[in-house]
CSV table of C-alpha atoms in Angstrom, one decimal:
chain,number,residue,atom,x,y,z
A,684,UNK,CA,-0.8,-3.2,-0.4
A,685,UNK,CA,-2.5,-5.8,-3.5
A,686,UNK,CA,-4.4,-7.7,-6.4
A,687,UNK,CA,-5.4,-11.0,-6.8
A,688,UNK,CA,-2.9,-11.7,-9.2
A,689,UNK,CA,0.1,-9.8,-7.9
A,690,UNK,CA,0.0,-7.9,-4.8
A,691,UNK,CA,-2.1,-10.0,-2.3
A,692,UNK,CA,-1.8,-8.1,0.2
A,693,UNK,CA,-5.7,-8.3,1.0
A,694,UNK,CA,-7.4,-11.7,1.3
A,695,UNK,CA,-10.8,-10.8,3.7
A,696,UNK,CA,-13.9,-10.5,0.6
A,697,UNK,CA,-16.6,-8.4,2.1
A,698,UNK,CA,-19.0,-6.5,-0.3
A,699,UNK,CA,-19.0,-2.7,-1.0
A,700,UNK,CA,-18.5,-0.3,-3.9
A,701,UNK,CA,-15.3,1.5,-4.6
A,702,UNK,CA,-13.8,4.3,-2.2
A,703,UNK,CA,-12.0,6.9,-4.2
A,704,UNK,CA,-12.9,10.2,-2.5
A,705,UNK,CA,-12.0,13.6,-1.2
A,706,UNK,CA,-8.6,13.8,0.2
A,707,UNK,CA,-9.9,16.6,2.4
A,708,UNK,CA,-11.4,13.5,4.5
A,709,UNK,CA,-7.8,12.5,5.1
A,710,UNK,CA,-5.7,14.4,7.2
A,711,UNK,CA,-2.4,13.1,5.6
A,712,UNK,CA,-3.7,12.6,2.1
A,713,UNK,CA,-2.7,16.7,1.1
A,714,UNK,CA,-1.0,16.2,-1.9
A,715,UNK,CA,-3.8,14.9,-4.5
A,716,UNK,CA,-7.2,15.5,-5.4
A,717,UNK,CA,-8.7,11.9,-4.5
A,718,UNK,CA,-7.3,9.3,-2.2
A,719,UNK,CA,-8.6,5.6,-0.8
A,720,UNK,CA,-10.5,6.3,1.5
A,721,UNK,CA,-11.3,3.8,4.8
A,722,UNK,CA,-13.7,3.4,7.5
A,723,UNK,CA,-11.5,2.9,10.3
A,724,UNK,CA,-12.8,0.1,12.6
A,725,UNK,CA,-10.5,0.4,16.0
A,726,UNK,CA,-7.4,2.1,16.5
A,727,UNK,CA,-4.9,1.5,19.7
A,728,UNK,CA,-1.5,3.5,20.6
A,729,UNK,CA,0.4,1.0,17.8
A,730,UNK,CA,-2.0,0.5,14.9
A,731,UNK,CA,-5.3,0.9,13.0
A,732,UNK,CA,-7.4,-2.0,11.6
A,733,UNK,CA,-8.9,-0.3,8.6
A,734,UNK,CA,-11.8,-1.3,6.5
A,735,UNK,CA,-10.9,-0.6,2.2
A,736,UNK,CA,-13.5,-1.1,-0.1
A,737,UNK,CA,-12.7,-3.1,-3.6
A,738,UNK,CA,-10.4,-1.0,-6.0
A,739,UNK,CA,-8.5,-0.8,-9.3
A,740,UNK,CA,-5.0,0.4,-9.8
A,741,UNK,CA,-3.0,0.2,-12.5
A,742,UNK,CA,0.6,-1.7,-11.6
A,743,UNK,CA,3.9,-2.5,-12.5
A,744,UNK,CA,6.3,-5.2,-11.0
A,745,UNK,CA,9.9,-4.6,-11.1
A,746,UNK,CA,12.6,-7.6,-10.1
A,747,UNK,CA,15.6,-5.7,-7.7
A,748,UNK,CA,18.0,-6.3,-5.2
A,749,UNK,CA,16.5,-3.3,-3.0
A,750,UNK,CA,13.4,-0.9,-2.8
A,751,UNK,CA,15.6,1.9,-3.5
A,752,UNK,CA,16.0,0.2,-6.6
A,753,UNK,CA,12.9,-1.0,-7.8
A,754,UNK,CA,10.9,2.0,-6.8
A,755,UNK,CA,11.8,4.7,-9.4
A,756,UNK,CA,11.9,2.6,-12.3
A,757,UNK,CA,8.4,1.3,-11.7
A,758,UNK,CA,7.6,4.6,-10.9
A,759,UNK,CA,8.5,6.0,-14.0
A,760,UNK,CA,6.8,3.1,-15.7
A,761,UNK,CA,3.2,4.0,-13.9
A,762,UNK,CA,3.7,7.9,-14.3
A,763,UNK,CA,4.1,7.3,-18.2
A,764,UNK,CA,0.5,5.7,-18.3
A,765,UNK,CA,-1.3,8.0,-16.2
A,766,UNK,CA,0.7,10.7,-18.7
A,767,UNK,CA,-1.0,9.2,-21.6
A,768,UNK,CA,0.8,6.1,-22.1
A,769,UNK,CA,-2.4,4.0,-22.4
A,770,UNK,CA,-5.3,3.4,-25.7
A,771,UNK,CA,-6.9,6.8,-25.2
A,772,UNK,CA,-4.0,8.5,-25.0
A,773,UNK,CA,-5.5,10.5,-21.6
A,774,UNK,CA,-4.2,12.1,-19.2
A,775,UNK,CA,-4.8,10.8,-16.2
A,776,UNK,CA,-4.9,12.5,-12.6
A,777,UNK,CA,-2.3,11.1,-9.6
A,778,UNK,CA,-4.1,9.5,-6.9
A,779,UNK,CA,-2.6,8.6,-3.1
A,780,UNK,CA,-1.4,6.4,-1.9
A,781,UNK,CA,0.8,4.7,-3.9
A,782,UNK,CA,1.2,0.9,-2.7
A,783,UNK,CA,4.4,-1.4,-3.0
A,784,UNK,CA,4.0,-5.1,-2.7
A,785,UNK,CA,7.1,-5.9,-0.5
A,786,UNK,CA,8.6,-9.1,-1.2
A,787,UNK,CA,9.5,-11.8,1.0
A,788,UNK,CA,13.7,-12.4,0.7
A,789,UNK,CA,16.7,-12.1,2.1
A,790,UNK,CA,18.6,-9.2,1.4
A,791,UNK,CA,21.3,-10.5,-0.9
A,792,UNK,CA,18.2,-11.8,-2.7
A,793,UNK,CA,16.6,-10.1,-5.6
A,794,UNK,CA,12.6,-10.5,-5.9
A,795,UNK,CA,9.7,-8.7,-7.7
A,796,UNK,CA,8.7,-5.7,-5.9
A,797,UNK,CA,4.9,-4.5,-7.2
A,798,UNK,CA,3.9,-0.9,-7.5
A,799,UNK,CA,0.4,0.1,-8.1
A,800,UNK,CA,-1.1,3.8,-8.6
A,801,UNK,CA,-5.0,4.2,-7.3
A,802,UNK,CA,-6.8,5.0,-10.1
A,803,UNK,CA,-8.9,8.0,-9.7
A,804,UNK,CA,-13.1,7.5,-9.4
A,805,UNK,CA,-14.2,9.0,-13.1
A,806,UNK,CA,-11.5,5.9,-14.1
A,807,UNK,CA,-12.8,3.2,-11.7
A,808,UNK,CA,-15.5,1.7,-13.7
A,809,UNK,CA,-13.7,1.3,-17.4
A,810,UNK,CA,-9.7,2.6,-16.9
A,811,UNK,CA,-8.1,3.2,-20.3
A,812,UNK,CA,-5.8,0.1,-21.1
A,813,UNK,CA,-1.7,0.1,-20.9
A,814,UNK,CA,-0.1,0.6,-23.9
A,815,UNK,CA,3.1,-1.0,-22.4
A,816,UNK,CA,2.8,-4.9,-21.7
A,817,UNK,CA,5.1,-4.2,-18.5
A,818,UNK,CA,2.0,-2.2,-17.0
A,819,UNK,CA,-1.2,-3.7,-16.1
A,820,UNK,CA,-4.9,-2.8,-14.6
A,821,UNK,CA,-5.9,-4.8,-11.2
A,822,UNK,CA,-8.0,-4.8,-8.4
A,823,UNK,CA,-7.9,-5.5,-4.7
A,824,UNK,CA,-10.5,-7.4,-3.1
A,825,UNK,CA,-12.6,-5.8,-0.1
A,826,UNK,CA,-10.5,-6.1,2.7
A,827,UNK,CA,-9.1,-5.1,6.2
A,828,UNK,CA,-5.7,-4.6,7.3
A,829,UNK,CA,-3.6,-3.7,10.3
A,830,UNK,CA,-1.9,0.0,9.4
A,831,UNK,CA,0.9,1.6,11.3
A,832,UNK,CA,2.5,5.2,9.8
A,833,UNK,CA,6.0,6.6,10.1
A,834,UNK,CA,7.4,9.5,8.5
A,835,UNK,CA,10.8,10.1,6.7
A,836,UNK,CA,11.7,8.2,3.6
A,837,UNK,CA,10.6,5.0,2.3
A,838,UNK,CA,13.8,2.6,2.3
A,839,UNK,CA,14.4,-1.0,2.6
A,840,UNK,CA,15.6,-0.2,6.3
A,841,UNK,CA,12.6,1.8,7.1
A,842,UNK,CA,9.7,-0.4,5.9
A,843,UNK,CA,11.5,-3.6,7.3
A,844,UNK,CA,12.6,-2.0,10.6
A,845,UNK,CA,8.4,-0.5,10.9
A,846,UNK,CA,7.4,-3.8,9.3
A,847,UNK,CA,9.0,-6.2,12.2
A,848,UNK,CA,7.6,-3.6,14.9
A,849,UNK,CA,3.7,-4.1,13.7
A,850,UNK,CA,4.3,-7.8,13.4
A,851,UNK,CA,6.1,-8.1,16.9
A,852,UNK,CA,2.7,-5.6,18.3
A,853,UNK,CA,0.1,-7.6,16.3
A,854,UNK,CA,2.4,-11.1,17.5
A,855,UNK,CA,1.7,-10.0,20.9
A,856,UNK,CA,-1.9,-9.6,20.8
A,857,UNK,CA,-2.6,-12.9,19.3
A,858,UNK,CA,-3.6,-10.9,16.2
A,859,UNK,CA,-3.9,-13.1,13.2
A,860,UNK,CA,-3.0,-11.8,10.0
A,861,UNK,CA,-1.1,-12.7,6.5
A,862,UNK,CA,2.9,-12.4,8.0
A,863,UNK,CA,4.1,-12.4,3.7
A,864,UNK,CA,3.9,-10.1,1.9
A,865,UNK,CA,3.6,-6.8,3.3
A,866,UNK,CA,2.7,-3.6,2.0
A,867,UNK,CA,4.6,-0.3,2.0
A,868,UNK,CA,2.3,2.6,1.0
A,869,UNK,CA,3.3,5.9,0.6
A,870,UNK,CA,1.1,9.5,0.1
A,871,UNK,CA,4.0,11.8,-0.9
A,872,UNK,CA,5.6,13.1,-4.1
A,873,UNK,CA,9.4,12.0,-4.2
A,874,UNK,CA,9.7,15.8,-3.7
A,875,UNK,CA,8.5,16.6,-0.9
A,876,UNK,CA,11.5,16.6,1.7
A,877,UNK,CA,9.6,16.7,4.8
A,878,UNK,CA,6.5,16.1,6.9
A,879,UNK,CA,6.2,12.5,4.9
A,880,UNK,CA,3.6,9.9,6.0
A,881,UNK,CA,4.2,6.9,4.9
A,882,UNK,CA,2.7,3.5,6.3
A,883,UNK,CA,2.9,-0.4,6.5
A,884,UNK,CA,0.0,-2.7,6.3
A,885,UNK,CA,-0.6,-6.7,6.9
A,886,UNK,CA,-4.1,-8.1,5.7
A,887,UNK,CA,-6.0,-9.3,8.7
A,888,UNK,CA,-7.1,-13.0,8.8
A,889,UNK,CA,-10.2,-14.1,11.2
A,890,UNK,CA,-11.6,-11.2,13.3
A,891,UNK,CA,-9.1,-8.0,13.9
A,892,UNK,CA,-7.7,-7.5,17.4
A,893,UNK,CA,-7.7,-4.4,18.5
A,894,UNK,CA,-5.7,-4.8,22.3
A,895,UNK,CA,-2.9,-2.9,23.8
A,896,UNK,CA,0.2,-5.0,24.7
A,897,UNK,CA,0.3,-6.0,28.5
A,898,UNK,CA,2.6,-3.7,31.1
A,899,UNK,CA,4.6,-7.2,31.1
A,900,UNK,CA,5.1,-7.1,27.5
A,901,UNK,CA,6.2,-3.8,27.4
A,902,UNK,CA,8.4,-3.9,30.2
């Protein structure tokens, strides 16, 4: 959820400038100042197709057995350059969501799980460079994706057992969209114990499908 080179989870190139706003404009986006924002295009009981303009992030990529795993390491990694781990030595305020590139494998498998941190707008333009060659700047493309939310904790059950129930909904609708990889994006601090939003999303190929699944289908 996500660069060309590393997280493509966005593959539909529109134009538009980047969307790092308000998080007041998001009802779940409470815990930072800025967040990426989206112009939400149709919406049915399931999902959302969203809209995202082209962004920068700074991102890691962490090889693991599990999420679990991967995620506080490459946490930690990211934290430390928005802490002033980078050439200017700044400080550098958090942004939501964060976005994990969700590799395709089985589970016995390890595989390269990508984090990336939005970068807030004063850094969007010219973002101070990594000082650690493990830690990179890249941007994601203009794009649209299907997005459904769930709460609780992000965990390798969770995103695959929310991640097979969007593709089974958007399967069912004829929807067309990239099945690998997927993204798992989260808006909470690893502290916060409850209320969590967190959210899966699959870039949408051709035109988005916004249909609710048939009383047979659901039956």
């Amino acid at each position: 959820m996500i660069f060309v080179s590393g997280l493509v989870c966005f593959l539909l190139v529109l134009t538009a400038e980047a969307r790092v706003g308000n998080s007041s404009e998001l009802s779940f986006c409470t815990e930072t100042p800025e967040c990426l924002l989206f112009d939400l295009i149709c919406k049915t009981k399931d999902y959302e197709v969203r809209h995202y303009d082209s962004v920068k992030w700074v991102s890691t990529n962490e090889k693991s057995f599990f999420l679990e795993m991967a995620l506080p390491v490459a946490f930690n990694r990211l934290f430390k350059y928005i802490s002033g781990e980078n050439q200017m030595g700044k400080k550098i305020q958090m942004t939501s969501p964060v976005v994990v590139k969700i590799p395709n494998k089985r589970f016995w498998q390890m595989g390269i799980y990508t984090m990336s941190f939005l970068l807030p707008s004063e850094h969007q333009e010219n973002p101070p460079k990594p000082t650690n060659s493990d830690v990179y700047i890249a941007d994601t493309p203009d794009m649209k994706v299907y997005a459904s939310s769930y709460g609780g904790w992000m965990t390798t059950f969770s995103d695959s057992s929310n991640a097979n129930d969007l593709s089974k909904t958007l399967d069912s609708v004829k929807a067309k969209y990239k099945k690998e990889p997927h993204c798992a994006v989260g808006y909470n601090s690893p502290m916060r114990m409850f209320n969590r939003h967190n959210e899966v999303w699959f870039a949408v190929e051709d035109e988005p499908v916004c249909e609710e699944k048939s009383s047979e289908e659901t039956d």
